[in-house]
């Protein structure tokens, strides 16, 4: 397809114009976050910004700060920052720990690696339980490492619930059992940035001390706000914590939140969107949302297998409900077909964005996001784009992936 040069100049000023580059119809944003934002949420955001110290805002603040709790499976406070998920990662660490504290992390993939680097920049001593980027948290290894720490110098265990780079979901209840079996008092911090809102999470029941979430993946919102759900133990730790913190400080936030307000200017319009997204989630029902994600993930895996491609996640018990990472087949020279050239073709011909392979997965893995505002027909469109892309790019595969997904979804709809 030829590019219109005027469109390209306009696009340089207005990036939204690029979305209209390929004819009409919706762009399919099938990366595992940001995810597609439903029209209802977009309309809710499109409303005049109000005084964040006034009575109208107070009503909104009180409502969302209460309504967000069941999404995390908690009755404790959930704090909302005007920041991407990375900000909430930082907030979790600086509020609870001291300079030089030891934290034990698990190398599930790229996001676990980024969180570790962030912790190091804050002056924490990090340790990785190594992983192959194809499995979740190994709880036996975690338990034995904690048992080797009788003086309790490890202050926190940090794990990623849904590793977005690999499509692997870890069992957080099992992580809690491993910590308890080692009789270790470390805080448990869990990154649910790509799972919260799409996958069941039980902050209180699983004894999680800080749960980190973000708006732009399962919560159906644009990027820009992120969350810290906390336990009483985490709040107690925050009273002793000496790592420097200013903007991220929990104390000012918790005090202001008690009356529905925020210590600094909140992302008011995103909070309108959050209120609407929460309404939508409760209308659908949380168990139905979680079941829908499982169904779409299973349909996607059936398609990937029918194409003859390999799923990156190697343990079926750990398949992610929100995304599927697929491995490109190998050429006769033993190299993988180029995943990024394939994604580029799908973008240009079919107006669909697929997730790239991150870090060491780049070039040979691509990711299909099936999360957030998503239904059976959006999935069939998504898989149709992948199957047409495989054919157009000349990548060896078997036909029938979309059909396998259709068969499964039709059977489930009965
Ligand atoms: C997206 C993501 C992040 C990074 O969040 P930002 O909003 O980009 O700062 C961290 N962890 C996981 C698991 C993610 O999926």
XYZ file of C-alpha atoms and ligand atoms in Angstrom:
429
model
C 0.000 0.000 0.000
C 1.323 3.457 -0.976
C 1.650 6.069 1.743
C 0.115 9.473 1.094
C 2.962 11.982 1.751
C 0.506 14.594 3.048
C -0.773 12.085 5.544
C 2.812 11.425 6.649
C 3.450 15.146 7.237
C 0.200 15.496 9.119
C 1.063 12.377 11.097
C 4.317 13.988 12.193
C 2.230 16.657 13.910
C -0.711 14.493 14.916
C 0.218 10.880 15.663
C -3.465 9.953 15.732
C -3.556 10.402 11.959
C -1.410 7.289 11.563
C -4.302 5.237 12.877
C -6.259 6.113 9.736
C -3.372 5.177 7.493
C -4.924 1.933 6.318
C -8.440 2.644 5.190
C -11.298 2.622 7.633
C -12.290 0.520 10.601
C -10.873 0.197 14.078
C -7.207 -0.319 14.743
C -6.724 -3.679 16.492
C -4.437 -2.912 19.454
C -3.567 -6.517 20.274
C -0.427 -5.894 22.269
C -0.670 -7.052 25.885
C -1.100 -3.519 27.095
C -2.021 -0.830 26.503
C -5.227 -2.597 25.519
C -8.257 -1.323 23.606
C -10.215 1.301 25.560
C -13.999 0.837 25.317
C -16.109 3.717 23.983
C -17.948 4.018 27.286
C -14.666 4.732 29.056
C -13.531 7.203 26.385
C -16.828 9.084 26.700
C -16.573 9.147 30.478
C -13.102 10.712 30.241
C -14.380 13.355 27.784
C -15.901 15.570 30.455
C -14.765 18.884 31.951
C -12.050 18.602 34.569
C -13.373 19.597 37.998
C -11.858 21.117 41.135
C -10.021 18.256 42.806
C -10.562 19.920 46.207
C -14.310 20.367 45.725
C -17.343 18.351 46.865
C -18.040 16.773 43.450
C -14.541 15.348 43.349
C -14.878 14.075 46.893
C -17.861 11.964 45.850
C -15.928 10.552 42.901
C -12.835 9.902 45.037
C -14.791 8.101 47.754
C -16.579 5.982 45.174
C -13.551 4.808 43.213
C -11.341 4.252 46.268
C -14.005 1.875 47.605
C -14.991 0.240 44.283
C -11.400 -0.595 43.309
C -10.904 -2.858 46.350
C -12.676 -6.033 45.118
C -10.626 -5.933 41.906
C -7.544 -6.542 44.061
C -9.385 -8.875 46.451
C -8.830 -6.611 49.425
C -10.653 -4.624 52.086
C -7.470 -2.620 52.808
C -6.634 0.735 51.156
C -5.686 0.848 47.481
C -3.691 3.941 46.530
C -3.863 5.493 43.072
C -0.893 7.326 41.556
C -0.802 9.524 38.457
C 1.979 7.384 36.995
C 2.540 4.353 34.797
C 3.065 0.978 36.454
C 6.763 1.656 36.960
C 5.896 4.452 39.394
C 3.837 2.045 41.488
C 6.780 -0.444 41.466
C 8.968 2.293 42.908
C 6.318 3.355 45.435
C 6.044 -0.227 46.749
C 9.787 -0.445 47.429
C 10.548 3.067 48.768
C 7.671 2.988 51.222
C 8.561 -0.283 52.900
C 12.340 -0.795 52.753
C 15.648 0.699 53.942
C 18.821 1.423 51.977
C 20.875 -1.752 51.547
C 17.998 -4.101 52.352
C 18.135 -7.449 50.612
C 15.261 -8.327 48.279
C 14.700 -11.692 46.664
C 13.239 -11.578 43.166
C 12.454 -14.256 40.597
C 13.623 -14.078 36.990
C 10.407 -14.845 35.175
C 11.217 -12.578 32.210
C 11.781 -9.008 31.042
C 9.466 -7.271 33.531
C 10.943 -9.087 36.525
C 14.362 -7.995 35.212
C 13.275 -4.344 34.898
C 11.858 -4.340 38.429
C 15.153 -5.741 39.727
C 17.108 -2.991 37.952
C 14.808 -0.381 39.448
C 15.373 -1.840 42.934
C 19.138 -1.667 42.404
C 18.939 2.007 41.407
C 17.165 2.642 44.718
C 20.132 1.191 46.638
C 18.595 -2.184 47.455
C 20.614 -5.408 47.314
C 18.829 -7.662 44.891
C 19.098 -11.367 44.314
C 17.534 -13.263 41.454
C 16.336 -16.842 41.525
C 17.315 -17.547 37.903
C 14.722 -18.592 35.352
C 14.528 -19.569 31.675
C 11.768 -17.063 30.671
C 9.463 -20.001 29.901
C 8.245 -20.871 33.402
C 6.725 -19.074 36.390
C 8.016 -18.804 39.942
C 9.601 -22.061 41.168
C 8.182 -22.215 44.685
C 10.408 -25.072 45.844
C 13.504 -23.045 44.991
C 11.998 -20.007 46.654
C 11.273 -21.957 49.834
C 14.743 -23.474 50.025
C 16.416 -20.083 49.447
C 14.356 -18.552 52.276
C 15.281 -21.463 54.551
C 18.938 -20.582 53.958
C 18.299 -17.188 55.528
C 17.852 -17.962 59.246
C 18.798 -14.385 60.242
C 16.040 -12.985 58.005
C 18.234 -10.580 56.118
C 15.892 -10.888 53.133
C 13.308 -8.165 53.705
C 11.054 -8.683 50.709
C 10.127 -11.288 48.114
C 9.095 -9.653 44.828
C 7.356 -11.595 42.065
C 5.506 -10.817 38.857
C 2.036 -12.414 38.721
C 1.575 -12.329 34.937
C 4.940 -12.030 33.150
C 3.856 -10.014 30.132
C 7.044 -10.699 28.184
C 6.522 -14.474 28.166
C 2.813 -15.156 28.728
C 3.420 -17.058 31.956
C 1.216 -16.727 35.062
C 2.658 -17.580 38.469
C 0.681 -19.109 41.346
C 0.705 -16.465 44.087
C -1.099 -18.635 46.645
C 1.751 -21.140 46.222
C 4.329 -18.357 46.670
C 2.648 -17.453 49.975
C 2.699 -21.123 51.056
C 6.433 -21.319 50.256
C 7.190 -18.233 52.374
C 5.107 -19.629 55.240
C 6.709 -23.069 54.958
C 10.101 -21.378 55.410
C 8.684 -19.452 58.409
C 10.125 -16.312 56.831
C 8.846 -12.825 57.742
C 9.781 -11.122 54.433
C 7.190 -8.852 52.869
C 5.527 -10.262 49.736
C 5.198 -7.820 46.836
C 3.413 -8.805 43.637
C 3.343 -7.047 40.259
C -0.158 -7.545 38.830
C 0.251 -4.795 36.230
C -0.942 -6.969 33.342
C -3.262 -9.263 35.311
C -5.361 -7.122 37.629
C -8.886 -6.795 36.296
C -8.440 -9.809 33.985
C -7.253 -12.570 36.308
C -8.558 -13.307 39.784
C -6.338 -11.870 42.491
C -6.777 -12.269 46.263
C -4.529 -9.743 47.963
C -5.892 -10.388 51.469
C -6.378 -14.147 51.266
C -2.947 -14.789 49.761
C -1.238 -12.590 52.340
C 0.235 -10.173 49.823
C 1.767 -7.074 51.404
C 1.965 -4.789 48.383
C 0.149 -5.433 45.106
C 1.169 -3.240 42.187
C -1.317 -2.594 39.387
C -1.720 -0.282 36.428
C -4.549 1.156 34.337
C -3.703 0.319 30.729
C -3.925 -3.464 30.563
C -6.752 -5.449 32.153
C -8.455 -2.332 33.542
C -9.489 -1.101 30.067
C -8.131 2.413 30.648
C -5.518 4.497 28.859
C -2.046 4.564 30.455
C -1.486 7.050 33.251
C -2.632 5.728 36.606
C -1.284 2.902 38.753
C -2.036 1.273 42.066
C -0.581 0.079 45.361
C -2.818 -2.256 47.394
C -1.319 -2.694 50.851
C -1.546 -4.885 53.943
C -1.424 -3.819 57.595
C 2.051 -5.354 57.727
C 3.161 -3.176 54.790
C 1.757 -0.048 56.456
C 3.600 -0.969 59.668
C 6.825 -1.433 57.659
C 6.285 1.985 56.058
C 6.499 3.619 59.488
C 10.045 2.229 59.881
C 11.191 2.645 56.271
C 14.016 5.114 55.666
C 14.444 4.994 51.868
C 13.952 8.545 50.529
C 10.431 9.208 49.260
C 8.526 12.371 48.524
C 5.904 12.119 45.767
C 5.467 8.396 46.413
C 4.919 8.650 50.188
C 2.004 6.536 51.349
C 1.326 8.499 54.502
C 0.103 11.736 52.875
C -1.827 9.698 50.321
C -3.619 7.577 52.941
C -4.540 10.629 55.013
C -6.007 12.494 52.015
C -7.724 9.355 50.636
C -9.601 8.872 53.908
C -11.835 11.798 52.933
C -11.860 10.960 49.199
C -9.113 13.419 48.221
C -5.512 13.244 46.969
C -2.441 15.066 48.309
C -1.513 16.415 44.841
C -3.542 16.936 41.658
C -4.908 13.522 40.642
C -5.424 12.422 37.023
C -9.042 13.569 37.319
C -10.205 12.590 33.837
C -8.611 9.154 34.071
C -10.458 8.736 37.350
C -13.753 9.431 35.506
C -12.649 6.646 33.181
C -11.807 4.402 36.114
C -15.269 4.926 37.625
C -16.837 3.914 34.295
C -14.499 0.936 33.821
C -15.345 -0.291 37.336
C -19.078 0.034 36.557
C -18.555 -2.037 33.420
C -16.611 -4.661 35.345
C -19.246 -5.046 38.036
C -22.009 -5.139 35.397
C -20.264 -8.049 33.667
C -19.346 -9.635 36.997
C -15.769 -10.355 38.040
C -16.096 -14.186 37.775
C -17.451 -13.752 34.229
C -14.543 -11.488 33.275
C -12.014 -14.009 34.583
C -13.787 -16.873 32.746
C -13.903 -14.827 29.510
C -10.132 -14.296 29.635
C -9.554 -18.015 30.212
C -11.825 -18.872 27.274
C -10.088 -16.469 24.894
C -6.673 -17.685 25.982
C -7.658 -21.316 25.354
C -9.102 -20.442 21.921
C -5.872 -18.590 21.060
C -3.695 -21.527 22.079
C -5.800 -23.870 19.951
C -5.196 -21.539 16.991
C -1.449 -21.318 17.656
C -1.155 -25.108 17.910
C -3.208 -25.612 14.747
C -0.819 -23.298 12.880
C 1.992 -25.547 14.089
C 3.670 -22.782 16.090
C 5.130 -23.310 19.543
C 3.736 -21.602 22.653
C 6.581 -19.994 24.631
C 5.151 -20.937 28.059
C 6.209 -24.524 28.759
C 3.953 -25.363 31.685
C 0.246 -25.644 30.764
C -0.690 -24.920 34.396
C 0.967 -21.512 33.977
C -0.548 -20.377 30.666
C -1.422 -16.683 30.813
C -5.111 -15.792 30.450
C -4.243 -12.337 29.022
C -1.678 -12.982 26.320
C -0.092 -15.783 24.336
C 3.549 -15.606 23.255
C 4.271 -17.664 20.137
C 7.633 -18.779 18.756
C 8.328 -18.188 15.044
C 9.142 -21.399 13.114
C 12.728 -22.021 12.018
C 14.096 -21.580 8.506
C 16.255 -24.228 6.853
C 19.397 -22.415 8.155
C 18.220 -22.937 11.731
C 17.355 -19.244 12.306
C 13.806 -18.272 13.222
C 11.666 -16.419 10.708
C 11.730 -12.717 11.601
C 8.939 -11.984 14.078
C 9.321 -8.211 13.734
C 9.031 -8.239 9.924
C 5.910 -10.363 10.355
C 4.431 -7.916 12.883
C 5.261 -5.021 10.556
C 3.395 -6.703 7.718
C 0.360 -7.350 9.928
C 0.366 -3.682 10.977
C 0.594 -2.341 7.450
C -1.814 -4.739 5.731
C -4.340 -5.376 8.473
C -4.041 -2.384 10.811
C -3.322 -4.594 13.810
C -0.539 -4.203 16.394
C 0.872 -7.416 17.852
C 3.304 -7.479 20.785
C 7.022 -7.728 20.030
C 9.443 -10.147 21.638
C 11.152 -8.209 24.440
C 14.888 -8.259 25.250
C 16.294 -11.721 24.540
C 13.004 -12.783 22.919
C 13.213 -10.027 20.282
C 12.977 -11.124 16.666
C 11.801 -14.699 17.252
C 8.764 -14.346 19.523
C 5.556 -12.364 19.054
C 2.742 -11.872 21.511
C -1.024 -11.846 20.993
C -2.860 -9.758 23.590
C -6.374 -10.975 24.446
C -7.237 -8.819 27.419
C -9.452 -6.022 28.606
C -12.292 -4.861 26.343
C -12.418 -7.959 24.197
C -14.999 -10.456 22.951
C -15.264 -13.605 20.816
C -15.512 -11.659 17.563
C -12.559 -9.400 18.407
C -10.585 -12.570 19.044
C -11.593 -14.112 15.714
C -10.605 -10.865 13.969
C -7.282 -10.876 15.806
C -6.521 -14.496 14.966
C -7.677 -13.882 11.384
C -5.081 -11.105 11.116
C -2.376 -13.398 12.446
C -3.301 -16.242 10.076
C -3.494 -13.938 7.039
C -0.185 -12.378 8.112
C 1.524 -15.770 8.330
C 0.326 -16.578 4.805
C 1.227 -13.146 3.372
C 4.687 -13.231 4.955
C 5.351 -16.709 3.545
C 5.873 -18.253 6.960
C 5.362 -22.015 6.906
C 2.286 -22.930 8.914
C -0.815 -25.056 8.696
C -4.164 -23.481 7.953
C -7.096 -23.895 10.293
C -6.009 -21.940 13.367
C -8.931 -19.550 13.154
C -11.264 -22.502 12.515
C -9.977 -24.269 15.637
C -10.718 -21.134 17.665
C -14.189 -20.778 16.088
C -15.000 -24.406 16.883
C -13.978 -23.967 20.502
C -15.808 -20.657 21.000
C -18.963 -21.980 19.332
C -18.921 -25.037 21.595
C -18.438 -22.782 24.640
C -21.368 -20.573 23.549
C -23.778 -23.497 23.463
C 3.527 -3.167 31.423
C 4.195 -3.805 32.589
C 5.072 -3.096 33.422
C 5.500 -1.689 33.125
O 4.476 -0.804 33.376
P 4.500 0.675 32.775
O 3.058 1.066 32.919
O 4.985 0.573 31.363
O 5.395 1.494 33.619
C 5.577 -3.745 34.527
N 5.276 -5.027 34.799
C 4.456 -5.739 34.015
C 4.157 -7.161 34.363
C 3.903 -5.157 32.890
O 3.094 -5.873 32.088
